[in-house]
mmCIF file of C-alpha atoms in Angstrom:
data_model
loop_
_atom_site.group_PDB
_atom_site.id
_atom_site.type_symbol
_atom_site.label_atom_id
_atom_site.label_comp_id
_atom_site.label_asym_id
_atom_site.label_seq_id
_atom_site.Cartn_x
_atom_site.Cartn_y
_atom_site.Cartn_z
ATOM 1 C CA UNK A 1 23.459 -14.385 -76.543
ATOM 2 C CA UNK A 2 25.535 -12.042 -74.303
ATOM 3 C CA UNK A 3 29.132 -13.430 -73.357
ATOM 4 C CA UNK A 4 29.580 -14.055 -69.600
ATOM 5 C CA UNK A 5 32.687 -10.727 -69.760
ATOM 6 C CA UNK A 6 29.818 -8.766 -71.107
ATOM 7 C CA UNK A 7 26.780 -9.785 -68.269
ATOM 8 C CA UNK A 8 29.745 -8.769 -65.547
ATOM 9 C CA UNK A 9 30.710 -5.530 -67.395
ATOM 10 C CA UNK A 10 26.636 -4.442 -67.745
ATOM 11 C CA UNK A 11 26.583 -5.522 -63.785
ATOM 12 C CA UNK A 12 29.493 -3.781 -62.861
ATOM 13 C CA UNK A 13 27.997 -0.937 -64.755
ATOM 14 C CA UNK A 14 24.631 -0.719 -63.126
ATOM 15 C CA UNK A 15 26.131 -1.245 -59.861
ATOM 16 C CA UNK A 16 28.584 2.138 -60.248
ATOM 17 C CA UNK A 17 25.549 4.095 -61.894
ATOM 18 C CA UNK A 18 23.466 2.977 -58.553
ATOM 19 C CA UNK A 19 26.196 4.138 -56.108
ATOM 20 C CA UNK A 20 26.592 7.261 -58.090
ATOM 21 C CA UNK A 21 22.788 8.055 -57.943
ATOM 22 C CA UNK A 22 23.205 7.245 -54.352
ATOM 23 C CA UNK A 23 25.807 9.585 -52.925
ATOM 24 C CA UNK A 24 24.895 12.304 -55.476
ATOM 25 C CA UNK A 25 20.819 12.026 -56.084
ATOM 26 C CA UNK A 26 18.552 14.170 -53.970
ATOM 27 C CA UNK A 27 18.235 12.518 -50.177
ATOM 28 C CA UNK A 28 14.292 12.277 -48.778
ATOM 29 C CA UNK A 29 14.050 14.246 -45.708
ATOM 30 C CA UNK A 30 12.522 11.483 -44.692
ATOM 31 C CA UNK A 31 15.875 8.825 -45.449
ATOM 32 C CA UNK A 32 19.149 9.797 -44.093
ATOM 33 C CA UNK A 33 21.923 10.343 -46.500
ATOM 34 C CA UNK A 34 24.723 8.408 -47.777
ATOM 35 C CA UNK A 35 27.326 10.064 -46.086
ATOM 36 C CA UNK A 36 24.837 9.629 -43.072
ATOM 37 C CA UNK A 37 25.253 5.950 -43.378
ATOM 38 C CA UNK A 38 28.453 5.751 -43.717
ATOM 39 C CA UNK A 39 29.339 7.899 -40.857
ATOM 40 C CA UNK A 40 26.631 5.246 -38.789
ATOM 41 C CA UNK A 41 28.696 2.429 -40.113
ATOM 42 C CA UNK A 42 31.831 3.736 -38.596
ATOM 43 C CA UNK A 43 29.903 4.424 -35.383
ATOM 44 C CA UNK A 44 28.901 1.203 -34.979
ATOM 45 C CA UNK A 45 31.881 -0.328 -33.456
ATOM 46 C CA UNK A 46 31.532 2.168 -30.651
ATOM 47 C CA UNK A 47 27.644 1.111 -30.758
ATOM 48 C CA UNK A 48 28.816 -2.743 -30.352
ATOM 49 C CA UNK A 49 31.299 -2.239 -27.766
ATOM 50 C CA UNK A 50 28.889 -0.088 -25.729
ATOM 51 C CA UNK A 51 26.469 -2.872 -26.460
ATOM 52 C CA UNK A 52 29.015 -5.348 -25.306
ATOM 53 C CA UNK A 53 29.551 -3.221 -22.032
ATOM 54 C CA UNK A 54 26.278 -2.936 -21.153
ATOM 55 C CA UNK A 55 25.764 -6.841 -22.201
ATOM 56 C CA UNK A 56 28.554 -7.746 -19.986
ATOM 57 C CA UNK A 57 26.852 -5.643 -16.754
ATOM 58 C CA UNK A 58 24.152 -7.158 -17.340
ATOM 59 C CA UNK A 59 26.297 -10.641 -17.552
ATOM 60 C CA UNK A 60 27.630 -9.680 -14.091
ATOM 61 C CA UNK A 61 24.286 -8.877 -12.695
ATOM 62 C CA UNK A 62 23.035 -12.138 -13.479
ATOM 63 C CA UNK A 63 25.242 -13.805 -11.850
ATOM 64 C CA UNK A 64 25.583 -11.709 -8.920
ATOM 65 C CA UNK A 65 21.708 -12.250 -8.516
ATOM 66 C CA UNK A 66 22.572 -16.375 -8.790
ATOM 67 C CA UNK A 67 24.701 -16.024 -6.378
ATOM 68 C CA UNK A 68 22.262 -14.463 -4.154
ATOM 69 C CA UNK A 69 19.586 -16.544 -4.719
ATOM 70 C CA UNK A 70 22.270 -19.556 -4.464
ATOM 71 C CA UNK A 71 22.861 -18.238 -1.141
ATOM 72 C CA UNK A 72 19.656 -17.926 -0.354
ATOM 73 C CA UNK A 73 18.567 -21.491 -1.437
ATOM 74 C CA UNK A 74 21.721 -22.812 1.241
ATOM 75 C CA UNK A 75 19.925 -20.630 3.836
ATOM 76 C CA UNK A 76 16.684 -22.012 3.428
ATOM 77 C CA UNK A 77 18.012 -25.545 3.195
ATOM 78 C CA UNK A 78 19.849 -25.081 6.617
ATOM 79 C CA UNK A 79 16.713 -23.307 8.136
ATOM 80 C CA UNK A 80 14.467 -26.286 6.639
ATOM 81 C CA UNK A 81 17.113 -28.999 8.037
ATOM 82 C CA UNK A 82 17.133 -27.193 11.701
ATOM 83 C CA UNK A 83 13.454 -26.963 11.574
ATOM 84 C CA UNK A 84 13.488 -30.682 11.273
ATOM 85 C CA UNK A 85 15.806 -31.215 13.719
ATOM 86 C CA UNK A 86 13.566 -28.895 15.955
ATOM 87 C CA UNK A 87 10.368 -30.768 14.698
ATOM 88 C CA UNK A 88 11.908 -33.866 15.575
ATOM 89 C CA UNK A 89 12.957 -33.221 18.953
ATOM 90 C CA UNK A 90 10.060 -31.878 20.022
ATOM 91 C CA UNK A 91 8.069 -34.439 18.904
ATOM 92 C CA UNK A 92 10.424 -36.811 21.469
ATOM 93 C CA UNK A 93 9.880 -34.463 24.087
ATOM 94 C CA UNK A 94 6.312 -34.951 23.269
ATOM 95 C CA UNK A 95 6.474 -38.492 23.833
ATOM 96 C CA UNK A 96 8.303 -38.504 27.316
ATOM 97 C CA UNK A 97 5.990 -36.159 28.349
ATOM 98 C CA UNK A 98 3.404 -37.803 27.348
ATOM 99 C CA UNK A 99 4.280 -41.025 28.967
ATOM 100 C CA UNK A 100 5.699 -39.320 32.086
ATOM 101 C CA UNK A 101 1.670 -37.764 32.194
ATOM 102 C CA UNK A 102 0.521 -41.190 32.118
ATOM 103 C CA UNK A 103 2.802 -42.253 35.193
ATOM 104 C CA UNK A 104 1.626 -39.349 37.191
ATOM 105 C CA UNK A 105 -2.276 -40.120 36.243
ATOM 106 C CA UNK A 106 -1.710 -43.778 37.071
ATOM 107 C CA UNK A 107 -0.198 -42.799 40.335
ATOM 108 C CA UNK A 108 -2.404 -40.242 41.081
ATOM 109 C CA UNK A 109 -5.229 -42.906 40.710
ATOM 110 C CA UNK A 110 -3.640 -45.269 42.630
ATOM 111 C CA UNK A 111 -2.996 -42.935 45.597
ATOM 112 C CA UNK A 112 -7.350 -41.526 44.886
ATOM 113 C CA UNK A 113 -7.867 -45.665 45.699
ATOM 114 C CA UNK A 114 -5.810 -45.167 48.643
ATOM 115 C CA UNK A 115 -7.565 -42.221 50.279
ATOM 116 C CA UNK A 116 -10.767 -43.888 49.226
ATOM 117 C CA UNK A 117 -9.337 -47.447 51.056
ATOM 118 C CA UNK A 118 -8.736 -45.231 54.488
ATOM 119 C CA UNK A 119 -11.348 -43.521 54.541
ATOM 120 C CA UNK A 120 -13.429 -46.513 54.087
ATOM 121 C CA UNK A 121 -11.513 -48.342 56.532
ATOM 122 C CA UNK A 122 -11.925 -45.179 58.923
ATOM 123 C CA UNK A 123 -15.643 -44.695 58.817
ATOM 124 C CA UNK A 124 -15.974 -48.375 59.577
ATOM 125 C CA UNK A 125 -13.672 -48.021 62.527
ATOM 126 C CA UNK A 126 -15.710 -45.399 63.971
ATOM 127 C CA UNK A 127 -19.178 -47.141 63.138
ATOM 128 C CA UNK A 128 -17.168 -50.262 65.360
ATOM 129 C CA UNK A 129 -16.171 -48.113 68.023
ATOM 130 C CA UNK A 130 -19.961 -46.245 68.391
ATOM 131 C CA UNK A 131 -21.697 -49.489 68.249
ATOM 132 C CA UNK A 132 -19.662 -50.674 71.038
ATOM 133 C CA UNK A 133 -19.829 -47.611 72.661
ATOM 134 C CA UNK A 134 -23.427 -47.909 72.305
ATOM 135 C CA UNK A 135 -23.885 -51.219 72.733
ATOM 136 C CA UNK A 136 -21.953 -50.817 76.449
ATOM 137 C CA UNK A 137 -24.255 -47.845 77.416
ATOM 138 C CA UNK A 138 -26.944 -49.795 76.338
ATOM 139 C CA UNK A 139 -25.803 -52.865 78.788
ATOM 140 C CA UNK A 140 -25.915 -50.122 81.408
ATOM 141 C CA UNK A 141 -29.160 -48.765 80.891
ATOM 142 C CA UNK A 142 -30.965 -52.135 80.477
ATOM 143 C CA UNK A 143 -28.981 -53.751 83.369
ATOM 144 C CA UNK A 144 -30.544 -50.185 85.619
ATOM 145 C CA UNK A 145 -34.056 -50.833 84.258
ATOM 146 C CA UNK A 146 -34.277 -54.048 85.301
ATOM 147 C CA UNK A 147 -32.875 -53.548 88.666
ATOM 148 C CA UNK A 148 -35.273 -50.427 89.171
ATOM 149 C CA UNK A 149 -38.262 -52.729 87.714
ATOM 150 C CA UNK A 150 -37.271 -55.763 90.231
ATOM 151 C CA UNK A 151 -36.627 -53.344 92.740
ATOM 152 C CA UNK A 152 -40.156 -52.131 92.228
ATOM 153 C CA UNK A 153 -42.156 -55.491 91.993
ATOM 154 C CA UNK A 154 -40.283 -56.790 95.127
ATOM 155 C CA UNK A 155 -40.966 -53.491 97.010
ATOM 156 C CA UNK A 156 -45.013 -53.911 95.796
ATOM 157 C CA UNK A 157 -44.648 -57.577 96.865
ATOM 158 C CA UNK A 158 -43.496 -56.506 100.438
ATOM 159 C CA UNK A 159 -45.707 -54.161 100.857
ATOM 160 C CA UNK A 160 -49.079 -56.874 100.223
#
């Protein structure tokens, strides 16, 4: 068995032989390079902070669009609470009117009673005053018949 100083020497070893390989073996064209690497290791703070940047803008963005649609939302909450309001008073203007309509038909019923009332009253006034009227010329006319009919019978008598 292998001593625990020799199993970290052999993996130290192997470790050193793979880096060597590595930076100094034959690159793919199809792999980047070590050196390639390295240099995009050393990049990549500038990649993160751009990152970051462009994380942050979009950060503000959001909340920019929050606030917007926050604002929005108190908009449509006022116009929803003044529609109300409107709905509401309408609805007691409704209700006046609609009682005030009834007042007006009741009255206008009444008064259609009224005119009916006088103009019964009326025609029976003037069927009153024609029968009278006929009623006298009639007196006339009968009292004249008779006269002219005694008047005739006595003048026949006389003249037997």
């Amino acid at each position: 068995m292998r001593s625990a100083f020799q199993r970290w020497y052999l993996g130290l070893a192997v470790c050193a032989l793979a880096a060597i390989v590595g930076l100094f073996g034959p690159a793919s064209s199809a792999q980047a390079s070590f050196f390639d690497r390295i240099k995009d290791i050393y990049q990549l703070p500038s990649n993160v902070e751009q990152i970051q940047k462009d994380y942050d803008a979009a950060k503000q963005q959001l909340e920019e669009q929050k606030g917007k649609i926050d604002e929005q939302q108190e908009k449509l909450s006022e116009a929803m609470r003044q529609s109300k309001e409107t709905e509401e008073k309408l609805l007691s203007q409704n209700d006046a009117l609609k009682q005030e309509n009834e007042q007006l038909q009741a009255r206008l019923k009444a008064m259609e009673e009224l005119a009916q009332n006088k103009e019964k009253r009326n025609r029976k006034i003037t069927t009153m005053i024609l029968t009278v009227v006929g009623l006298v010329i009639g007196y006339f006319v009968i009292g004249r018949v008779i006269r002219f009919v005694l008047w005739r019978n006595r003048r026949r008598a006389i003249r037997k």
